[in-house]
C-alpha cells in the first residue's frame, strides 16, 4: 500500500467536505444570523427560536468532525478505486456514452435519495432514535452548521447509503462526485432554518426539513418529497406530532380524522 498516496487522497477528501461546509454554511450564517438577526420574522422558519451560543459552537465542531470522518471513509474508498478495487464505477465516458452517463447520474441521485429516506426512517425507530438519532434532534431550531451535527454512527449509516448504489450500477466517477456535492450543499441549505424556495422543481422548500426538526417523526426525505408522499409520512394538518409519537403518521387530535398532507 502506498501510504503517501492514501494520505493525500484522504486529506483532499476531508478538506473538500470541510471547505464546502464552511463556505456554504458560513455564507448563510453571516447573511442571516449575523446581518439580519434583528428581523427574524422576515426570514426565519422559526423566528422565536435560536440556538444558544454553546449549541451553535457544538454544532460547528460536531459537523466539522463528522465531515472529517466522512472524508476519511470517502478518501479511502477513492484510493481503493484508484488502486485496483473493481467496482462498476468507470472513468471514461466513452465506455458507456453520454446518454447513459447522464441517465445513470439521475438514477444514482434517485437511488441515494431513496436509501437516505429509508435509512433516516430506520433512525426514527424508537431504539435508534433514543440512542443515536436524538443527537441530531437536539437542534430543534436548525442552522446551516447543524447539517452533520449527528452521532458518528449515524454519519456512517448515511455514508453507506451513498456508497451502496455505486457498487450496483455503473456510474462515471464525476457523476458520483457531482451527486454527493449537490446533496451536501442542498442539505446545508435545507438545515439553514431560513425560509427558502428552490427554483428546482424536484426540491421542496427549506420548511419541509425544518418541520421535521419541529415535529420529529415525519418528513423523512432528504431532497425529494416523493418518498414521504408515497409512504404517507408527510406531515398532515390536524395530527399530533412530537418526540414521543413514532411511526411517521402522527396521532389523531380528539378523535379527528386523518388530516390532509401539508403542501410544501
Coordinates of C-alpha atoms in Angstrom, one line a residue:
X1 CA 0.0 0.0 0.0
X2 CA 1.2 3.5 -0.9
X3 CA 0.6 5.3 2.3
X4 CA 1.6 8.7 1.0
X5 CA -0.9 8.4 -1.9
X6 CA -3.6 7.3 0.5
X7 CA -2.8 10.2 2.9
X8 CA -3.0 12.8 0.1
X9 CA -6.3 11.3 -1.2
X10 CA -7.9 11.2 2.2
X11 CA -6.6 14.7 3.1
X12 CA -8.1 16.1 -0.1
X13 CA -11.4 14.4 0.6
X14 CA -11.5 15.7 4.2
X15 CA -10.6 19.3 3.2
X16 CA -13.1 19.2 0.3
X17 CA -16.0 18.4 2.6
X18 CA -15.0 20.9 5.3
X19 CA -14.4 23.7 2.8
X20 CA -17.9 23.2 1.3
X21 CA -19.4 23.2 4.8
X22 CA -17.7 26.4 6.0
X23 CA -18.1 28.3 2.7
X24 CA -21.8 27.5 2.2
X25 CA -22.9 27.4 5.8
X26 CA -20.7 30.4 6.6
X27 CA -22.4 32.4 3.8
X28 CA -26.0 31.7 5.1
X29 CA -24.8 32.2 8.7
X30 CA -23.4 35.6 8.1
X31 CA -26.1 36.7 5.7
X32 CA -29.0 35.9 8.0
X33 CA -27.9 35.0 11.6
X34 CA -25.4 37.9 11.8
X35 CA -26.6 40.7 9.4
X36 CA -30.3 40.1 9.8
X37 CA -30.6 38.7 13.3
X38 CA -32.6 41.7 14.4
X39 CA -35.5 40.8 12.0
X40 CA -36.0 37.0 12.2
X41 CA -39.7 37.2 11.4
X42 CA -38.8 38.2 7.9
X43 CA -36.6 35.2 7.1
X44 CA -36.6 32.6 9.7
X45 CA -38.6 29.4 9.7
X46 CA -38.9 29.5 13.5
X47 CA -38.5 33.2 14.3
X48 CA -38.9 32.8 18.0
X49 CA -36.3 30.1 18.3
X50 CA -32.5 30.4 18.2
X51 CA -29.8 28.0 19.2
X52 CA -27.8 29.1 22.3
X53 CA -24.3 30.2 21.5
X54 CA -22.9 27.0 23.1
X55 CA -25.2 24.9 20.9
X56 CA -24.1 26.7 17.8
X57 CA -20.4 26.1 18.7
X58 CA -21.1 22.5 19.4
X59 CA -22.9 22.1 16.0
X60 CA -19.9 23.7 14.3
X61 CA -17.4 21.4 15.9
X62 CA -19.5 18.2 15.5
X63 CA -20.4 18.9 11.8
X64 CA -16.7 19.5 11.1
X65 CA -15.6 16.4 12.9
X66 CA -18.2 14.2 11.1
X67 CA -17.2 15.6 7.7
X68 CA -13.6 14.7 8.6
X69 CA -14.7 11.2 9.4
X70 CA -16.7 11.1 6.2
X71 CA -13.7 12.4 4.2
X72 CA -11.6 9.6 5.7
X73 CA -14.1 7.0 4.6
X74 CA -14.6 8.6 1.1
X75 CA -10.9 9.2 0.6
X76 CA -10.1 5.6 1.4
X77 CA -12.9 4.4 -0.9
X78 CA -11.4 6.6 -3.7
X79 CA -7.9 5.3 -3.0
X80 CA -9.2 1.8 -3.3
X81 CA -10.8 2.5 -6.7
X82 CA -7.5 4.1 -7.9
X83 CA -5.5 1.0 -6.9
X84 CA -7.4 -1.9 -8.4
X85 CA -10.6 -2.4 -6.4
X86 CA -13.1 -3.5 -9.0
X87 CA -16.5 -1.7 -8.9
X88 CA -18.9 -0.7 -11.6
X89 CA -17.5 2.9 -11.4
X90 CA -15.9 3.9 -14.7
X91 CA -13.6 6.8 -15.7
X92 CA -14.0 7.1 -19.4
X93 CA -17.4 8.4 -20.8
X94 CA -16.7 6.6 -24.0
X95 CA -17.2 3.2 -22.2
X96 CA -21.0 3.8 -22.0
X97 CA -21.6 7.1 -23.9
X98 CA -23.0 10.4 -22.9
X99 CA -26.7 9.3 -22.9
X100 CA -26.1 6.5 -20.4
X101 CA -23.8 8.7 -18.3
X102 CA -26.4 11.4 -17.9
X103 CA -29.2 9.0 -17.2
X104 CA -27.1 7.0 -14.7
X105 CA -26.3 10.2 -12.9
X106 CA -30.1 10.8 -12.4
X107 CA -30.5 7.2 -11.4
X108 CA -27.7 7.4 -8.8
X109 CA -29.3 10.5 -7.3
X110 CA -32.7 8.8 -7.0
X111 CA -31.1 5.7 -5.5
X112 CA -29.1 7.6 -3.0
X113 CA -32.1 9.8 -2.1
X114 CA -34.3 6.7 -1.7
X115 CA -31.8 4.9 0.5
X116 CA -31.3 8.1 2.6
X117 CA -35.1 8.1 3.2
X118 CA -35.2 4.5 4.4
X119 CA -32.0 5.0 6.5
X120 CA -33.5 8.1 8.0
X121 CA -36.8 6.4 8.8
X122 CA -34.9 3.5 10.4
X123 CA -33.1 6.0 12.6
X124 CA -36.6 7.1 13.8
X125 CA -37.2 3.6 15.2
X126 CA -37.7 4.1 19.0
X127 CA -34.3 2.5 19.9
X128 CA -32.2 4.0 17.1
X129 CA -33.8 7.4 17.8
X130 CA -33.2 7.3 21.5
X131 CA -29.6 6.3 21.4
X132 CA -28.3 7.6 18.1
X133 CA -30.5 10.0 16.1
X134 CA -31.6 12.0 19.1
X135 CA -28.2 13.7 18.9
X136 CA -29.2 15.4 15.7
X137 CA -32.7 16.3 17.1
X138 CA -31.2 18.3 20.0
X139 CA -31.2 21.1 17.4
X140 CA -34.9 21.9 17.1
X141 CA -34.1 25.3 15.6
X142 CA -31.7 24.4 12.8
X143 CA -28.8 26.4 11.4
X144 CA -26.6 25.7 8.4
X145 CA -23.9 24.2 10.7
X146 CA -26.4 21.6 12.1
X147 CA -26.2 19.7 8.8
X148 CA -23.9 16.9 10.0
X149 CA -24.1 17.6 13.7
X150 CA -25.0 14.0 14.5
X151 CA -23.8 10.8 16.1
X152 CA -20.8 9.3 14.2
X153 CA -22.7 6.1 13.8
X154 CA -25.5 7.9 12.0
X155 CA -23.0 9.5 9.7
X156 CA -21.6 6.1 8.8
X157 CA -25.1 4.8 8.1
X158 CA -25.7 7.7 5.6
X159 CA -22.3 7.2 4.2
X160 CA -23.1 3.6 3.4
X161 CA -26.4 4.8 1.8
X162 CA -24.3 6.8 -0.7
X163 CA -21.7 4.1 -1.4
X164 CA -24.1 1.1 -2.0
X165 CA -25.6 2.3 -5.3
X166 CA -22.1 2.8 -6.7
X167 CA -21.4 -0.9 -6.1
X168 CA -24.5 -1.9 -8.1
X169 CA -24.9 0.5 -11.0
X170 CA -22.1 1.6 -13.4
X171 CA -21.7 5.3 -12.9
X172 CA -19.0 7.7 -14.0
X173 CA -16.8 8.9 -11.2
X174 CA -17.6 12.6 -11.9
X175 CA -21.3 11.7 -11.7
X176 CA -20.7 10.4 -8.2
X177 CA -18.8 13.5 -7.2
X178 CA -21.5 15.8 -8.6
X179 CA -24.3 13.9 -6.8
X180 CA -22.5 13.9 -3.5
X181 CA -21.5 17.6 -3.6
X182 CA -25.0 18.5 -4.7
X183 CA -26.6 16.6 -1.8
X184 CA -24.2 18.1 0.8
X185 CA -24.8 21.7 -0.4
X186 CA -28.6 21.1 -0.6
X187 CA -28.6 19.6 3.0
X188 CA -26.7 22.6 4.3
X189 CA -29.3 24.9 2.8
X190 CA -32.1 22.7 4.0
X191 CA -30.8 22.9 7.6
X192 CA -30.3 26.6 7.4
X193 CA -33.5 27.5 9.2
X194 CA -34.1 30.2 6.6
X195 CA -37.3 30.3 4.6
X196 CA -36.1 29.4 1.1
X197 CA -37.9 28.2 -2.0
X198 CA -35.9 26.2 -4.6
X199 CA -36.1 27.0 -8.3
X200 CA -35.6 23.3 -9.0
X201 CA -39.0 21.7 -9.3
X202 CA -38.0 18.4 -7.6
X203 CA -36.8 20.1 -4.4
X204 CA -39.1 21.1 -1.6
X205 CA -38.7 24.3 0.4
X206 CA -36.4 24.5 3.4
X207 CA -39.6 24.4 5.6
X208 CA -40.0 20.8 4.7
X209 CA -37.0 19.6 6.7
X210 CA -37.4 22.4 9.3
X211 CA -40.8 20.9 10.1
X212 CA -39.0 17.5 10.6
X213 CA -37.0 19.1 13.4
X214 CA -40.0 20.7 14.9
X215 CA -42.4 17.7 14.7
X216 CA -39.7 14.9 14.8
X217 CA -41.3 11.8 13.3
X218 CA -42.4 12.9 9.8
X219 CA -40.9 14.4 6.6
X220 CA -38.0 11.9 6.5
X221 CA -37.0 12.7 2.9
X222 CA -33.6 14.1 2.1
X223 CA -34.1 16.0 -1.2
X224 CA -37.3 14.6 -2.8
X225 CA -40.7 14.7 -1.0
X226 CA -41.8 11.7 -3.2
X227 CA -40.8 9.1 -0.6
X228 CA -42.9 10.7 2.1
X229 CA -45.9 11.1 -0.1
X230 CA -45.6 7.5 -1.2
X231 CA -45.3 6.1 2.3
X232 CA -47.8 8.7 3.8
X233 CA -45.2 10.1 6.2
X234 CA -45.6 13.7 5.1
X235 CA -46.8 15.9 7.9
X236 CA -50.5 16.4 8.0
X237 CA -52.9 19.0 9.3
X238 CA -54.9 18.1 12.3
X239 CA -52.4 15.4 13.5
X240 CA -50.4 15.5 16.7
X241 CA -46.6 15.0 16.4
X242 CA -43.7 15.1 18.8
X243 CA -40.6 13.2 20.1
X244 CA -42.9 10.6 21.6
X245 CA -45.1 10.0 18.6
X246 CA -43.4 7.4 16.4
X247 CA -44.4 5.9 13.1
X248 CA -44.3 8.9 10.8
X249 CA -48.1 9.4 10.6
X250 CA -48.8 11.3 13.8
X251 CA -51.8 10.8 16.1
X252 CA -55.3 12.0 15.9
X253 CA -56.3 15.0 17.9
X254 CA -59.5 14.3 19.9
X255 CA -60.5 11.6 17.5
X256 CA -60.2 13.8 14.4
X257 CA -59.9 12.0 11.1
X258 CA -56.6 11.9 9.3
X259 CA -55.9 15.4 8.0
X260 CA -54.6 16.5 4.6
X261 CA -50.9 16.4 3.8
X262 CA -49.2 19.7 4.2
X263 CA -48.3 21.2 0.8
X264 CA -44.6 22.1 0.5

